[in-house]
Structures are given as structure tokens and as C-alpha cells.
mmCIF file with all atom_site columns, C-alpha atoms in Angstrom:
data_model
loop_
_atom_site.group_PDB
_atom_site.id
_atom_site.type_symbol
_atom_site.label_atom_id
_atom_site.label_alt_id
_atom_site.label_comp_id
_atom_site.label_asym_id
_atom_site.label_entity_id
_atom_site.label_seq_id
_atom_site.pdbx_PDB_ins_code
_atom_site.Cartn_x
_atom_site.Cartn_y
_atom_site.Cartn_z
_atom_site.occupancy
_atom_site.B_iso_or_equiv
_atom_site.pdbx_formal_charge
_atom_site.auth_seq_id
_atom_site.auth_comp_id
_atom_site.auth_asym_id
_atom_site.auth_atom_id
_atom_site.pdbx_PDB_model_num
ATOM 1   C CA . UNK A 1 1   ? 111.077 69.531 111.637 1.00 92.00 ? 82  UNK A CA 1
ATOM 2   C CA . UNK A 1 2   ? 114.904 70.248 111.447 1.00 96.00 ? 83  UNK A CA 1
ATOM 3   C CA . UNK A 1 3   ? 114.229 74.306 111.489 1.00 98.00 ? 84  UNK A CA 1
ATOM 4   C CA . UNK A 1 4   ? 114.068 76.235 114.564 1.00 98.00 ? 85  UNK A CA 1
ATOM 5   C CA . UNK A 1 5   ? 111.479 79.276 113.949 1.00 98.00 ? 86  UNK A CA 1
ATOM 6   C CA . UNK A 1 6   ? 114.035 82.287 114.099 1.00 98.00 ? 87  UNK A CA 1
ATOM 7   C CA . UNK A 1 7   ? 115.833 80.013 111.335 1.00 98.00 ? 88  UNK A CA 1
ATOM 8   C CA . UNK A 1 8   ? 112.666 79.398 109.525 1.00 99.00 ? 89  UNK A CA 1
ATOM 9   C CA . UNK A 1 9   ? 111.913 83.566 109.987 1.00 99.00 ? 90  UNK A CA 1
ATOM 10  C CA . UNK A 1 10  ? 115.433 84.096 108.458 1.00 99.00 ? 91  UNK A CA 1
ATOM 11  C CA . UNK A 1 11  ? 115.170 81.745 105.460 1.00 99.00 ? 92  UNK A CA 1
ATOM 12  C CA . UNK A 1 12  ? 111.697 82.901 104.848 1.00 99.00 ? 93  UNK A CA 1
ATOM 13  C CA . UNK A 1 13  ? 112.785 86.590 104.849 1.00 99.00 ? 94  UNK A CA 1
ATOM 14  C CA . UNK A 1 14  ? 116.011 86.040 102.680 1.00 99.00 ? 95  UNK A CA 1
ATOM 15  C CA . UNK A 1 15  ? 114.099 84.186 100.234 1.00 99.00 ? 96  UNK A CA 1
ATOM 16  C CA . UNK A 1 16  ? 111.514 86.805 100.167 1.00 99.00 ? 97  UNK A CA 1
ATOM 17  C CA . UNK A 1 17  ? 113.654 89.787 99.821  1.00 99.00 ? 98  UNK A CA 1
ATOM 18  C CA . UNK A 1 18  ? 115.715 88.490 97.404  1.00 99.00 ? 99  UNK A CA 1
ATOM 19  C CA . UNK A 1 19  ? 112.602 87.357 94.939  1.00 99.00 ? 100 UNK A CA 1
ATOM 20  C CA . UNK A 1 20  ? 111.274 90.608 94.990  1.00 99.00 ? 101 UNK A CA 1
ATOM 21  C CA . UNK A 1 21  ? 114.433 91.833 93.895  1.00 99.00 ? 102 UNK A CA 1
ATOM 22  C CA . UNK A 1 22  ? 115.101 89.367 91.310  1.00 99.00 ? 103 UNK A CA 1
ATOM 23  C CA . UNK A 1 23  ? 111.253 89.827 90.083  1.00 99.00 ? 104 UNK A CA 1
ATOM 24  C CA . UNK A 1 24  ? 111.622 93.672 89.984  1.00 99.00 ? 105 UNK A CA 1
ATOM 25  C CA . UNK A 1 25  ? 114.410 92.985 87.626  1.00 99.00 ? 106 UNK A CA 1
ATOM 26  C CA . UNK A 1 26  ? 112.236 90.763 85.873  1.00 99.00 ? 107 UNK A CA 1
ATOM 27  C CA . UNK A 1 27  ? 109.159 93.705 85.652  1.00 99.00 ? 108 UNK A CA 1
ATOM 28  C CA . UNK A 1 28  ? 111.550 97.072 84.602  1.00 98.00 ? 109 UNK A CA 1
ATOM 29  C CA . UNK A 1 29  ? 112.936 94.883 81.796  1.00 98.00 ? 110 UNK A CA 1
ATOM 30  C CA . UNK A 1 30  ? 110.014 93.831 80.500  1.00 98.00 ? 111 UNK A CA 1
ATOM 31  C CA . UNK A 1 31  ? 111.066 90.194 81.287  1.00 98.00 ? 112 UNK A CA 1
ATOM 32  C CA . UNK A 1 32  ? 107.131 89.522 82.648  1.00 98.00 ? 113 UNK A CA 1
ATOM 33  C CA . UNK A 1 33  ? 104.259 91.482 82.562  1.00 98.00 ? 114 UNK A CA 1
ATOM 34  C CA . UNK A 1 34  ? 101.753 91.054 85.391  1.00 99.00 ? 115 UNK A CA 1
ATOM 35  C CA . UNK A 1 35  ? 98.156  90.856 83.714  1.00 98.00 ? 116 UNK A CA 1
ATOM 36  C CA . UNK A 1 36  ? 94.908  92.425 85.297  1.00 97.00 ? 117 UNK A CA 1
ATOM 37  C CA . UNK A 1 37  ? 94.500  88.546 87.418  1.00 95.00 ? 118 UNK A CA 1
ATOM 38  C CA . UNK A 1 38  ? 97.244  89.582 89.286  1.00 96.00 ? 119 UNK A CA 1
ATOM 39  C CA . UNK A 1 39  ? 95.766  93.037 90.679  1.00 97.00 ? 120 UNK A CA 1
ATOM 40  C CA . UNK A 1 40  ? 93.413  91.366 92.464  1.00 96.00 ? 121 UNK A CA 1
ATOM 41  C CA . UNK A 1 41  ? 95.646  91.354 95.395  1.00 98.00 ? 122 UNK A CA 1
ATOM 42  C CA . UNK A 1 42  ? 97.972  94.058 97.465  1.00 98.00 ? 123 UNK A CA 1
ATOM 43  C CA . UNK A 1 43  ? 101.205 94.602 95.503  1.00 98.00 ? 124 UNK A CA 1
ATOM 44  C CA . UNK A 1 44  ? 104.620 94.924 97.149  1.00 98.00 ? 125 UNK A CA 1
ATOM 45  C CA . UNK A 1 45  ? 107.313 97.167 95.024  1.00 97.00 ? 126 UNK A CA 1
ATOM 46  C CA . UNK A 1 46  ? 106.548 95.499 91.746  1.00 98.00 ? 127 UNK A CA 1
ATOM 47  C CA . UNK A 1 47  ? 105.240 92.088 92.522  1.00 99.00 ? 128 UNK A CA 1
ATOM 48  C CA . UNK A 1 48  ? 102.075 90.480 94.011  1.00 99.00 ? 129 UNK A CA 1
ATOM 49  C CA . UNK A 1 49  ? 101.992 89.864 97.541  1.00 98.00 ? 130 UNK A CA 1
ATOM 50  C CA . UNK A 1 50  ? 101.818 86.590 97.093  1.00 98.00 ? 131 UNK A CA 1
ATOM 51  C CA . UNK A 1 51  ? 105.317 86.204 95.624  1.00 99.00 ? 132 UNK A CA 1
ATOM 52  C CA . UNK A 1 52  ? 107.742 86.799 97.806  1.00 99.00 ? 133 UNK A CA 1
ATOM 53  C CA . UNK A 1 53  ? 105.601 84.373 99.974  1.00 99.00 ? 134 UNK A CA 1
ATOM 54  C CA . UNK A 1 54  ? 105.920 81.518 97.863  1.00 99.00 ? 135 UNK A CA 1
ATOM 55  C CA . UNK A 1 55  ? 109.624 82.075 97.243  1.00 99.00 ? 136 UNK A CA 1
ATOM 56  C CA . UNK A 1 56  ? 110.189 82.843 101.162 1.00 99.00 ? 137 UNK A CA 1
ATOM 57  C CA . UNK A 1 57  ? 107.825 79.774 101.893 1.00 99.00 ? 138 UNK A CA 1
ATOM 58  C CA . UNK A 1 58  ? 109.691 77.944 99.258  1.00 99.00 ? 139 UNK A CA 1
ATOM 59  C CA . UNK A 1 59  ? 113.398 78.893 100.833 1.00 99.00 ? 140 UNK A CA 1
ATOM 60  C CA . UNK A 1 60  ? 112.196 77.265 104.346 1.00 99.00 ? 141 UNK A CA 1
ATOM 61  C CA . UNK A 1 61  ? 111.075 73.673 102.127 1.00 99.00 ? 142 UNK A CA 1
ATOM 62  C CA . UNK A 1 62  ? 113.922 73.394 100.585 1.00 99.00 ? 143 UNK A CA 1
ATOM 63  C CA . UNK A 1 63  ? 116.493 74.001 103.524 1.00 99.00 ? 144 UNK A CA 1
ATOM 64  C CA . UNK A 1 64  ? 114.173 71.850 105.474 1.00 99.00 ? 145 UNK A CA 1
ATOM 65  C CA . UNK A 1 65  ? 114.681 68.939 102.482 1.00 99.00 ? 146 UNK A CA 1
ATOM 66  C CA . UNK A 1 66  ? 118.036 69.269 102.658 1.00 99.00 ? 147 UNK A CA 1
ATOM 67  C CA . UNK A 1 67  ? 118.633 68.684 106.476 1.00 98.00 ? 148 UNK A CA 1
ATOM 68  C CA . UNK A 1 68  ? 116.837 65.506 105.866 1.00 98.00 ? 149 UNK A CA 1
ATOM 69  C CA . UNK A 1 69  ? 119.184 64.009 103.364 1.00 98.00 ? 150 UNK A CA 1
ATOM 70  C CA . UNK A 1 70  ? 122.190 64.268 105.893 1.00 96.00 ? 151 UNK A CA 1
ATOM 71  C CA . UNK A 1 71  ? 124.134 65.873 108.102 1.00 96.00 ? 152 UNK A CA 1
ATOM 72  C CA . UNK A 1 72  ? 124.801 69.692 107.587 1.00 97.00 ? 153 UNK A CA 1
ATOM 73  C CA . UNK A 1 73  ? 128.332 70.174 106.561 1.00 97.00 ? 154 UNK A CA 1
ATOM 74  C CA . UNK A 1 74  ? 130.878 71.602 109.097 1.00 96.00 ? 155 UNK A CA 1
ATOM 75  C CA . UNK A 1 75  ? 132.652 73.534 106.786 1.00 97.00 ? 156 UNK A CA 1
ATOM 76  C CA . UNK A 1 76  ? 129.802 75.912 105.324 1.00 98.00 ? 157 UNK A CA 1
ATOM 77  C CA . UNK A 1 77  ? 129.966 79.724 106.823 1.00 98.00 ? 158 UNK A CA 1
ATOM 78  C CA . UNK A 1 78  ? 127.813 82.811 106.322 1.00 98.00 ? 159 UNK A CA 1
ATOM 79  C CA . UNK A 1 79  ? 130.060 83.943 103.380 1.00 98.00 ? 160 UNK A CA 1
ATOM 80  C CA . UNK A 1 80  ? 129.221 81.011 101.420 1.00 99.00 ? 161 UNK A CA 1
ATOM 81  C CA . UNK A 1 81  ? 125.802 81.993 102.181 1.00 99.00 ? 162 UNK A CA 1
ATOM 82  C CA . UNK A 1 82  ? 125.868 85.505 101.052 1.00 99.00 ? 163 UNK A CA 1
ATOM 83  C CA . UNK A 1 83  ? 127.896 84.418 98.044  1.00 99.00 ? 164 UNK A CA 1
ATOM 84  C CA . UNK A 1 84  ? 125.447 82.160 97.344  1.00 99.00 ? 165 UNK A CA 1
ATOM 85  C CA . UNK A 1 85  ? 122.607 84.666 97.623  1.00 99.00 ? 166 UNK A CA 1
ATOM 86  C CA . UNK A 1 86  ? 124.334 86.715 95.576  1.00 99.00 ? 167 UNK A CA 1
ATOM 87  C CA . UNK A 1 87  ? 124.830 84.431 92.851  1.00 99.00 ? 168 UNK A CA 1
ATOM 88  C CA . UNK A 1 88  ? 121.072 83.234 92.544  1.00 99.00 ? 169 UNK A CA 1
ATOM 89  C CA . UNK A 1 89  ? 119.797 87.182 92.629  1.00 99.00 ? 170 UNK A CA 1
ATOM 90  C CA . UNK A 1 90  ? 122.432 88.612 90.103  1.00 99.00 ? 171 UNK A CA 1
ATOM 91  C CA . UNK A 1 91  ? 121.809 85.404 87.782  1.00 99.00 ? 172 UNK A CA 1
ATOM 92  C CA . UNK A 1 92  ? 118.213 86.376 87.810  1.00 99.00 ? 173 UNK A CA 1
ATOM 93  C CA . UNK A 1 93  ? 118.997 89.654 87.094  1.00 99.00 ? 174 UNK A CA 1
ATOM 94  C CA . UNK A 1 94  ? 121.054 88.461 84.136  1.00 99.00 ? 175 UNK A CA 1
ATOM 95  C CA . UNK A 1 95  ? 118.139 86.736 83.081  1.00 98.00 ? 176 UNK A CA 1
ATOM 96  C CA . UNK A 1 96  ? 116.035 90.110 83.212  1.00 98.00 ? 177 UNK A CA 1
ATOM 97  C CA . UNK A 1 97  ? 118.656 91.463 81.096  1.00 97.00 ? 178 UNK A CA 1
ATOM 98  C CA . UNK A 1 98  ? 119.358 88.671 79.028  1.00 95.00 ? 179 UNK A CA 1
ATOM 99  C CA . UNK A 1 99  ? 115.431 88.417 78.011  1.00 92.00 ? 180 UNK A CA 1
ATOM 100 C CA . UNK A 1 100 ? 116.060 90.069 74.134  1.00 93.00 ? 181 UNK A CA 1
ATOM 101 C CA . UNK A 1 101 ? 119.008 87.323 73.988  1.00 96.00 ? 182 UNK A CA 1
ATOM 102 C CA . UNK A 1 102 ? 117.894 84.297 71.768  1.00 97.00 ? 183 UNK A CA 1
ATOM 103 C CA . UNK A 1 103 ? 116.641 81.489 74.197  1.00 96.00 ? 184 UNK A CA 1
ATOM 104 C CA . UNK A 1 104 ? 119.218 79.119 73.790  1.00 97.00 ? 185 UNK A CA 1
ATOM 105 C CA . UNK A 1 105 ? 122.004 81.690 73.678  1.00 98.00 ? 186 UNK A CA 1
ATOM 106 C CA . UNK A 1 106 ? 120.780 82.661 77.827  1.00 98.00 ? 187 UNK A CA 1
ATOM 107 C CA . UNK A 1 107 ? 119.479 79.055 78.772  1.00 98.00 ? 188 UNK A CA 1
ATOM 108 C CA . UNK A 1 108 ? 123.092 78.205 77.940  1.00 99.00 ? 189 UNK A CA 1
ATOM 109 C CA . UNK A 1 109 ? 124.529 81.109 80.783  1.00 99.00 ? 190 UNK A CA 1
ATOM 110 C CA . UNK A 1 110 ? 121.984 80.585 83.327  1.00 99.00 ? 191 UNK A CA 1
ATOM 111 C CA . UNK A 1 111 ? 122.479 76.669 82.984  1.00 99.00 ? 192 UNK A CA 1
ATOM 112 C CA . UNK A 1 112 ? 126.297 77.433 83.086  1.00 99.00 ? 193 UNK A CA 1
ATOM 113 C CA . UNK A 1 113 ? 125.882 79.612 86.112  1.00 99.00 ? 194 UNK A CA 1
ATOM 114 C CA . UNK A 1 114 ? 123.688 77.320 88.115  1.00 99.00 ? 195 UNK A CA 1
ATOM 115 C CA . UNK A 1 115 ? 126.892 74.482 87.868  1.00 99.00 ? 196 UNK A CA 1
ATOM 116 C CA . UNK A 1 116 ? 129.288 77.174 88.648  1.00 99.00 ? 197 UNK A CA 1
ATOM 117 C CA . UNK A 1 117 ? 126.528 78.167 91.753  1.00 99.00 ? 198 UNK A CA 1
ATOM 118 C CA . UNK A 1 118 ? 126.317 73.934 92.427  1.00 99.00 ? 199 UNK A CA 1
ATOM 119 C CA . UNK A 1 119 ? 130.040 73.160 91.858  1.00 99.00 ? 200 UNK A CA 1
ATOM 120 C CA . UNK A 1 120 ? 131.430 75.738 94.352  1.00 99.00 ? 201 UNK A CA 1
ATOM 121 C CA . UNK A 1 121 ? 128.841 75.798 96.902  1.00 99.00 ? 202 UNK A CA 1
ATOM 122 C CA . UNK A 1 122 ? 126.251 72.492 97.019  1.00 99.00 ? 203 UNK A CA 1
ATOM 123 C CA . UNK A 1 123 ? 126.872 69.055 97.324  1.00 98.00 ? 204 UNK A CA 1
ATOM 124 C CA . UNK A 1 124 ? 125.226 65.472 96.467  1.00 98.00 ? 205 UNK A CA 1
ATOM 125 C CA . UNK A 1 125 ? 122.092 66.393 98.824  1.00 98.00 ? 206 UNK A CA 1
ATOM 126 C CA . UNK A 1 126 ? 121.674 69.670 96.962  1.00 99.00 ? 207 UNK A CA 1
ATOM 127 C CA . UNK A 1 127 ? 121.228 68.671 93.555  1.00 98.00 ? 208 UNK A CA 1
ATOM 128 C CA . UNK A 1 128 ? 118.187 66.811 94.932  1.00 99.00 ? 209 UNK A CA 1
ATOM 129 C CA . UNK A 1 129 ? 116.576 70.224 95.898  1.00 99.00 ? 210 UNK A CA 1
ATOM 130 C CA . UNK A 1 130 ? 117.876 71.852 93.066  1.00 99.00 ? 211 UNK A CA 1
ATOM 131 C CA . UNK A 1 131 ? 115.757 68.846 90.534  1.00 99.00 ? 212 UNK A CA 1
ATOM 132 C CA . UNK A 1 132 ? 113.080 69.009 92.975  1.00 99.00 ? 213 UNK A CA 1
ATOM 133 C CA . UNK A 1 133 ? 112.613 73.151 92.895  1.00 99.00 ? 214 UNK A CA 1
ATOM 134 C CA . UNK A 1 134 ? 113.970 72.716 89.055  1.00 99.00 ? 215 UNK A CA 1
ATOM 135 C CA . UNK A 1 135 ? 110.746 71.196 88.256  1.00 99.00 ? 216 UNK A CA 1
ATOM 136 C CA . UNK A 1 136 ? 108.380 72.486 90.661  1.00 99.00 ? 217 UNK A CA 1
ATOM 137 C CA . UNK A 1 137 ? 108.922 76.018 90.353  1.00 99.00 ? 218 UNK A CA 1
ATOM 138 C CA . UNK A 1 138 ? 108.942 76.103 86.213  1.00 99.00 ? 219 UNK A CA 1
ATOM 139 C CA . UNK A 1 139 ? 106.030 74.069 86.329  1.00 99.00 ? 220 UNK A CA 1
ATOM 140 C CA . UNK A 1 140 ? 103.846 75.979 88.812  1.00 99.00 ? 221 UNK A CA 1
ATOM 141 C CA . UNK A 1 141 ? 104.614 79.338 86.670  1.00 99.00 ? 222 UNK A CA 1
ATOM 142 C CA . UNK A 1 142 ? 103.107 77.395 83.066  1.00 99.00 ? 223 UNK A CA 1
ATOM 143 C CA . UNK A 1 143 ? 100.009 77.051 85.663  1.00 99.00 ? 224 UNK A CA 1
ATOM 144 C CA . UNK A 1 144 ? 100.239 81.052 86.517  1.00 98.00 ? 225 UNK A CA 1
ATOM 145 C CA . UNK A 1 145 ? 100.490 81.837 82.528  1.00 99.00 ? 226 UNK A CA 1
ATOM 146 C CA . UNK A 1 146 ? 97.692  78.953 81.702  1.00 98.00 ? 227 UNK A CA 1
ATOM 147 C CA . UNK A 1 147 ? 95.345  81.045 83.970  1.00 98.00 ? 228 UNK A CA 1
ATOM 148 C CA . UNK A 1 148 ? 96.781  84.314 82.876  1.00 98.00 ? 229 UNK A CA 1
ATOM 149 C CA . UNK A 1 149 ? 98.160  86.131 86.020  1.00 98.00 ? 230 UNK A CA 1
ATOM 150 C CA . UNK A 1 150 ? 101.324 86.843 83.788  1.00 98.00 ? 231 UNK A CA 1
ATOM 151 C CA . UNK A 1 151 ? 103.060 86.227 80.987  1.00 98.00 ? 232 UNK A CA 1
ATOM 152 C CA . UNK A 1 152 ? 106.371 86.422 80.096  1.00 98.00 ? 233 UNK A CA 1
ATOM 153 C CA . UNK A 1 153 ? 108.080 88.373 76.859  1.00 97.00 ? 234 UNK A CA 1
ATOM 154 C CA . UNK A 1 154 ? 108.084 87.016 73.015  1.00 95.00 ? 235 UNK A CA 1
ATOM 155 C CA . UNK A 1 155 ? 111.415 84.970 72.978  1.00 94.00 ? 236 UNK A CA 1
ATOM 156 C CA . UNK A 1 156 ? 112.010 84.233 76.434  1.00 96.00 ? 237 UNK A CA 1
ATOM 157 C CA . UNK A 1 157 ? 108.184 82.333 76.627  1.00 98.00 ? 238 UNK A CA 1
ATOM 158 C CA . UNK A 1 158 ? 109.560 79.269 75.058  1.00 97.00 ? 239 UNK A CA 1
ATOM 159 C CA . UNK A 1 159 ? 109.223 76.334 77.410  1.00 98.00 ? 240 UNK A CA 1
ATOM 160 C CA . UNK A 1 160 ? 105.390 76.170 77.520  1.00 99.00 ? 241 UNK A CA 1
ATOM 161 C CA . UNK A 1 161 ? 104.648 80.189 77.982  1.00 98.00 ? 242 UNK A CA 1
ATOM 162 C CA . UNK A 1 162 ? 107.743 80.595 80.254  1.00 99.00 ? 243 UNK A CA 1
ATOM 163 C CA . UNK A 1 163 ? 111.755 80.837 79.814  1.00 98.00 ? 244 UNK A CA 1
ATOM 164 C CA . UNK A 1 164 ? 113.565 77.889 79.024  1.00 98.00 ? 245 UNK A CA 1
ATOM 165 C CA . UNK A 1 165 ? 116.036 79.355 81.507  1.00 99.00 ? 246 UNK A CA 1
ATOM 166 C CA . UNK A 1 166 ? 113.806 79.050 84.536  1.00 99.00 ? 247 UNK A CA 1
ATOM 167 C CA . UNK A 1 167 ? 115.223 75.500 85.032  1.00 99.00 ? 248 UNK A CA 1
ATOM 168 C CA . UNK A 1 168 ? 118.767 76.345 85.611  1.00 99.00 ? 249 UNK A CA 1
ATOM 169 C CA . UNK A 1 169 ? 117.861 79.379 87.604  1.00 99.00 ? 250 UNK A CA 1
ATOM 170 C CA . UNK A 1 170 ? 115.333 77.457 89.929  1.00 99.00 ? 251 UNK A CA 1
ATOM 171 C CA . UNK A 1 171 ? 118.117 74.937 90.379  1.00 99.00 ? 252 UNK A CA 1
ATOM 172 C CA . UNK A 1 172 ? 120.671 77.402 91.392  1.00 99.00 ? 253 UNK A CA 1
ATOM 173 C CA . UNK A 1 173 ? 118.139 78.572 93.959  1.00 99.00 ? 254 UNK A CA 1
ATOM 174 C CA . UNK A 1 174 ? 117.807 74.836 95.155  1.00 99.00 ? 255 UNK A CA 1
ATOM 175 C CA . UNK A 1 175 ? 121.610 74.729 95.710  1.00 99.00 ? 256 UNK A CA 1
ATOM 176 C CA . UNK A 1 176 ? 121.684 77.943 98.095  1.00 99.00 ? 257 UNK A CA 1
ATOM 177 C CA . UNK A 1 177 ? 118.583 77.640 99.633  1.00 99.00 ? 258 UNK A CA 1
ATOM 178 C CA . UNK A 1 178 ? 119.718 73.963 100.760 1.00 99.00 ? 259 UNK A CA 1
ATOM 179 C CA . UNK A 1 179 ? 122.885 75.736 102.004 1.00 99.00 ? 260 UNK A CA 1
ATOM 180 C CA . UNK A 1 180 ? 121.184 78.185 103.888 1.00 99.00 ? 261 UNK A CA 1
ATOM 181 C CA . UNK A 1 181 ? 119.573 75.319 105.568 1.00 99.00 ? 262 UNK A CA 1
ATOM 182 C CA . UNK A 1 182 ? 122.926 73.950 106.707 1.00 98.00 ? 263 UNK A CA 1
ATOM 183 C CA . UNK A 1 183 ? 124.287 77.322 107.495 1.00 98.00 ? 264 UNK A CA 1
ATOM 184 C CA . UNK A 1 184 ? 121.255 78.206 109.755 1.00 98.00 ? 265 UNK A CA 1
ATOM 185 C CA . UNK A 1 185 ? 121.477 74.856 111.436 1.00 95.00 ? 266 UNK A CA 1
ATOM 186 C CA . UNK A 1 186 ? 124.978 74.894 112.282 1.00 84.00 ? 267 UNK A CA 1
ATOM 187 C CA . UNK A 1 187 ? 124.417 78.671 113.705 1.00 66.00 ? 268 UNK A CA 1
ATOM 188 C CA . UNK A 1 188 ? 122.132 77.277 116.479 1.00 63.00 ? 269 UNK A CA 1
#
């Protein structure tokens, strides 16, 4: 393991603050809709508990992946970081906004986002957490809507019950969380 465990506890908590954010977005709007399943357990703000531990368990993976393609870069700082947070939880808030949009109209943004989030802040080892999460993460919320925890709006269920968008918007996650990874590694 690359991580330390105060950089582990950091990614962890970033990623889980920042997906209940970006899921609250997703509730208020109307985006998804959290179906009697998902009461079975504790809810923080507007989300199960078990969410923001996936996404902050999910975070700490993908940093990890990315330390063991190569060598953190030199050149990444904290800015880049926060920048990069920023980018991944005000494109999923777009995404909570954009839900009425037709599906290829906001697949389109979010996918032109997520190279925008890639271009300025990832690099070659990044896009290979960005696929990874890309696929992952859309395909392990089909399984939550298959087994009817949640569902998300007419229009933006598309892609096998979920948003077509998800891919772009779990790859732009890839890119910064794999940054994070650097940036917490280089911080030691």
C-alpha cells in the first residue's frame, strides 16, 4: 500500500463529503429517488449511510491505483486539488440540474466537462482510473436500480435504468481522485 492512513482518512473524507453533496443535489432535484430498500439503513442529510462510504472508500482505490502506475508528479499542488474537487462536485450538480435536459443534450456537457476536468488536471495514468471507475461505478448503480434501492428520473434513466451521463461524470471523478492520490503522497 502506497497510502499512509492520515492520507487514506483524508481521501476517504473528501470523497465522502463531496458525494453527499453531489447526491443531495441529485435528491432536491428530483434527479433520484431513494425507494423504501434504501430506508432500511441510517440516513445521512439526504443519502444512505452507505454512500458516502462507497464514494469515500472508492476515493482511497482509486488514488491508491494511481500511485501504482508511476511516480506522483512533482508539479501537482493543493489548488489543483481543490480545483479538481470542485469541478467533479459542481459537474454533478449540473447533472442534478441538467436532469429535465434531453439525455444526449447533458451526456454531451458532462462528457465535455470530464475532458476539460482530464485535459487540465490528469495525465496518461489517470485515464486508467477514470475507465476503470467509468465502468465500475455506472455499472454497480444498474445493480442498485435492478434491486430497487433507487431509481433515477424519466429521461435521465436511459443507460439501463441510470443516466447516460454517469460515465463521463464517474470518469471525471477518476481523474481527481487519482490526483488527490499524488497530491497526498507528495505532502508526506
Amino acid at each position: 500500500m502506497q497510502l499512509r492512513i492520515p492520507g487514506i482518512a483524508l481521501l476517504f473524507l473528501i470523497g465522502a463529503v463531496a458525494g453527499l453533496v453531489g447526491d443531495h443535489c441529485h435528491v432536491v432535484t428530483g434527479t433520484t429517488v431513494y425507494l423504501p430498500a434504501s430506508h432500511q439503513v441510517p440516513f445521512v442529510w439526504t443519502s444512505p449511510i452507505w454512500f458516502p462510504a462507497l464514494v469515500g472508500v472508492a476515493t482511497v482505490l482509486l488514488a491508491e491505483l494511481r500511485l501504482h502506475l508511476g511516480a506522483a508528479r512533482p508539479t501537482v499542488t493543493v489548488r489543483q486539488g481543490l480545483g479538481g474537487v470542485a469541478a467533479v462536485v459542481g459537474t454533478y450538480a449540473i447533472t442534478a440540474l441538467a436532469h429535465t435536459a434531453p439525455a444526449f443534450v447533458s451526456t454531451v456537457l458532462i462528457g465535455t466537462l470530464a475532458t476539460i476536468t482530464w485535459s487540465v488536471l490528469g495525465d496518461r495514468s489517470a485515464i486508467v482510473c477514470a475507465v476503470a471507475i467509468a465502468i465500475v461505478g455506472p455499472a454497480a448503480e444498474v445493480f442498485l436500480v435492478v434491486i430497487d434501492v433507487f431509481r433515477y428520473t424519466h429521461g435521465s434513466d436511459g443507460l439501463f435504468g441510470v443516466a447516460p451521463w454517469l460515465i463521463p461524470l464517474y470518469f471525471a471523478f477518476g481523474v481527481v481522485a487519482a490526483l488527490l492520490g499524488e497530491i497526498v503522497t507528495k505532502r508526506r
